[in-house]
Protein backbone atom coordinates (compact mmCIF):
# COMPACT_ATOMS: atom_id res chain seq x y z
CA LEU A 1 0.76 -11.29 -4.76
CA VAL A 2 -0.79 -14.20 -2.95
CA GLU A 3 -0.16 -13.15 0.61
CA GLU A 4 1.89 -10.94 2.90
CA ARG A 5 3.41 -12.45 6.02
CA THR A 6 6.06 -11.81 8.63
CA ASP A 7 7.28 -15.41 8.95
CA ILE A 8 8.34 -17.64 6.03
CA CYS A 9 9.87 -20.56 7.97
CA ASP A 10 7.21 -22.99 6.78
CA LEU A 11 7.81 -22.01 3.14
CA TRP A 12 11.60 -22.28 3.16
CA THR A 13 13.26 -25.40 1.73
CA ASP A 14 16.93 -26.40 1.55
CA ASP A 15 17.09 -25.93 -2.23
CA MET A 16 16.08 -22.23 -2.11
CA GLN A 17 18.48 -19.35 -2.71
CA ALA A 18 18.46 -15.97 -0.96
CA PHE A 19 19.67 -12.65 -2.32
CA LEU A 20 20.16 -9.42 -0.40
CA ILE A 21 19.50 -6.39 -2.60
CA GLY A 22 20.90 -2.93 -1.90
CA CYS A 23 18.57 -0.13 -0.85
CA SER A 24 18.62 3.64 -1.00
CA PHE A 25 18.09 3.62 2.76
CA SER A 26 21.85 2.86 2.79
CA TRP A 27 22.70 6.48 2.02
CA GLU A 28 19.76 8.57 3.18
CA ASP A 29 21.41 9.30 6.53
CA LEU A 30 24.45 10.65 4.65
CA LEU A 31 22.21 12.97 2.63
CA GLU A 32 20.69 14.15 5.90
CA GLN A 33 24.15 14.77 7.43
CA ALA A 34 25.00 16.89 4.38
CA GLY A 35 21.89 19.03 4.87
CA LEU A 36 20.09 17.28 1.99
CA THR A 37 17.40 15.49 3.99
CA PRO A 38 15.15 13.56 1.62
CA ARG A 39 11.63 15.01 1.56
CA HIS A 40 9.94 11.75 2.54
CA VAL A 41 12.13 11.65 5.66
CA GLU A 42 11.15 15.26 6.48
CA GLU A 43 7.49 14.39 6.00
CA GLY A 44 7.64 11.03 7.83
CA LYS A 45 6.52 9.10 4.75
CA ASN A 46 7.70 6.19 2.63
CA VAL A 47 9.74 7.21 -0.42
CA PRO A 48 7.66 7.75 -3.60
CA MET A 49 8.32 5.06 -6.23
CA TYR A 50 7.28 4.79 -9.88
CA ASP A 51 7.17 2.22 -12.63
CA SER A 52 9.45 3.56 -15.37
CA ASN A 53 9.93 2.77 -19.05
CA ILE A 54 13.62 1.91 -18.47
CA GLY A 55 13.91 -1.66 -19.70
CA LEU A 56 15.84 -4.31 -17.81
CA VAL A 57 18.26 -6.69 -19.51
CA PRO A 58 16.27 -9.94 -19.59
CA VAL A 59 17.83 -13.03 -18.01
CA GLY A 60 15.90 -16.28 -18.32
CA PRO A 61 12.34 -15.63 -17.13
CA PHE A 62 13.32 -12.36 -15.42
CA ARG A 63 12.45 -9.18 -17.35
CA GLY A 64 10.56 -5.95 -17.04
CA HIS A 65 11.19 -2.30 -16.30
CA MET A 66 13.08 -0.44 -13.60
CA VAL A 67 11.21 0.99 -10.64
CA VAL A 68 12.60 4.38 -9.61
CA SER A 69 12.35 6.36 -6.38
CA MET A 70 12.14 10.15 -6.34
CA ARG A 71 13.61 12.84 -4.15
CA PRO A 72 13.16 16.52 -5.09
CA TYR A 73 16.14 18.88 -4.81
CA LEU A 74 16.98 22.44 -5.71
CA PRO A 75 19.24 22.57 -8.78
CA GLN A 76 22.23 23.78 -6.74
CA ASN A 77 21.98 20.67 -4.50
CA ILE A 78 21.69 17.99 -7.17
CA GLN A 79 25.42 17.56 -7.76
CA ALA A 80 26.13 17.04 -4.06
CA ALA A 81 23.27 14.52 -3.73
CA SER A 82 24.55 12.73 -6.83
CA GLU A 83 28.11 12.54 -5.48
CA ILE A 84 26.97 11.19 -2.10
CA THR A 85 24.72 8.51 -3.60
CA GLY A 86 27.11 7.79 -6.46
CA ALA A 87 29.60 6.41 -3.96
CA PHE A 88 27.16 3.55 -3.31
CA VAL A 89 27.03 1.77 -6.66
CA SER A 90 25.74 -1.40 -4.96
CA ALA A 91 22.91 0.56 -3.35
CA HIS A 92 21.52 2.32 -6.42
CA GLY A 93 24.30 4.83 -7.03
CA PRO A 94 23.63 8.27 -8.53
CA PRO A 95 20.31 9.37 -10.04
CA VAL A 96 19.26 7.61 -13.25
CA GLN A 97 17.28 10.69 -14.35
CA VAL A 98 17.08 14.31 -13.25
CA GLY A 99 14.39 16.84 -14.10
CA GLU A 100 12.53 15.07 -16.91
CA PRO A 101 10.18 12.49 -15.38
CA GLU A 102 8.35 12.02 -18.67
CA ALA A 103 11.61 10.84 -20.30
CA ILE A 104 11.44 7.72 -18.12
CA GLY A 105 7.68 7.25 -18.31
CA VAL A 106 6.71 9.01 -15.08
CA ALA A 107 3.63 11.03 -15.99
CA ASP A 108 3.17 12.81 -12.66
CA PRO A 109 5.77 12.86 -9.86
CA LEU A 110 2.98 13.73 -7.42
CA LYS A 111 1.25 10.38 -8.09
CA PRO A 112 3.61 7.52 -7.20
CA ASP A 113 2.83 3.90 -8.07
CA TYR A 114 4.21 2.78 -4.68
CA GLY A 115 5.04 4.57 -1.45
CA ASP A 116 3.74 8.03 -0.62
CA ALA A 117 3.52 11.30 -2.52
CA VAL A 118 5.75 14.08 -1.21
CA GLU A 119 5.71 17.82 -1.71
CA VAL A 120 7.79 19.18 -4.59
CA ARG A 121 8.45 22.81 -3.69
CA ASP A 122 8.85 25.74 -6.07
CA GLY A 123 12.17 25.58 -7.88
CA GLU A 124 12.84 21.94 -6.98
CA VAL A 125 13.65 19.30 -9.56
CA PRO A 126 12.50 15.68 -9.29
CA CYS A 127 15.53 13.35 -9.16
CA PHE A 128 15.07 9.62 -9.75
CA TRP A 129 17.16 6.72 -8.45
CA ALA A 130 17.04 3.01 -9.26
CA CYS A 131 14.85 1.28 -6.68
CA GLY A 132 14.99 -2.04 -4.85
CA VAL A 133 11.36 -2.72 -5.81
CA THR A 134 12.62 -3.47 -9.35
CA PRO A 135 13.42 -7.13 -8.55
CA ALA A 136 9.88 -7.65 -7.24
CA ASN A 137 8.55 -6.58 -10.64
CA ALA A 138 10.99 -8.91 -12.42
CA LEU A 139 9.84 -11.74 -10.15
CA ARG A 140 6.19 -10.98 -10.90
CA ASN A 141 6.91 -11.09 -14.63
CA ALA A 142 8.78 -14.41 -14.27
CA LYS A 143 5.60 -16.07 -12.98
CA LEU A 144 7.53 -18.49 -10.75
CA PRO A 145 5.55 -20.95 -8.63
CA LEU A 146 6.99 -19.35 -5.46
CA ALA A 147 8.96 -16.19 -4.81
CA ILE A 148 9.49 -14.43 -1.50
CA THR A 149 10.46 -10.77 -1.54
CA HIS A 150 10.19 -7.57 0.45
CA ALA A 151 7.40 -5.02 0.34
CA PRO A 152 8.16 -1.40 -0.60
CA GLY A 153 9.64 0.32 2.42
CA HIS A 154 10.04 -2.94 4.35
CA MET A 155 13.55 -4.25 3.90
CA PHE A 156 15.24 -7.54 4.70
CA LEU A 157 14.89 -8.97 8.20
CA ALA A 158 16.29 -12.26 9.41
CA ASP A 159 16.22 -14.42 12.50
CA ILE A 160 19.83 -15.38 13.17
CA THR A 161 19.08 -17.70 16.09
């Protein structure tokens, strides 16, 4: 990371390409409507995110591991949360792992690598979804001379004027 900024107009050139990547924020309101409000929403925090050991399929200079976000749920609510999010395959889909954080290289769900820690209540199970921060890690590993991406919890914005 060289810098963070809110305006990239002076960096943009006509030969650049832009990609819009799906985000779990696409379905969090639906979880809330179903009575499955994500904990970070309840607590007014950014979603907790973790570097995992789930390898990406390398393409050219892009490689690395998946970043996952976590939302804790009671076991009886996991299927409903999975069905709601699973309908959004372009916005991370269903959980990639449920209940065994160590199986994907997450040592402690209470200590995220990005975002904010949230309470995991008695009886709840940590559920992990693919995260839109993954491309930022792939970009970092590619060591390109210039890459512009979002920050965790700060999605795409554009000036359409």
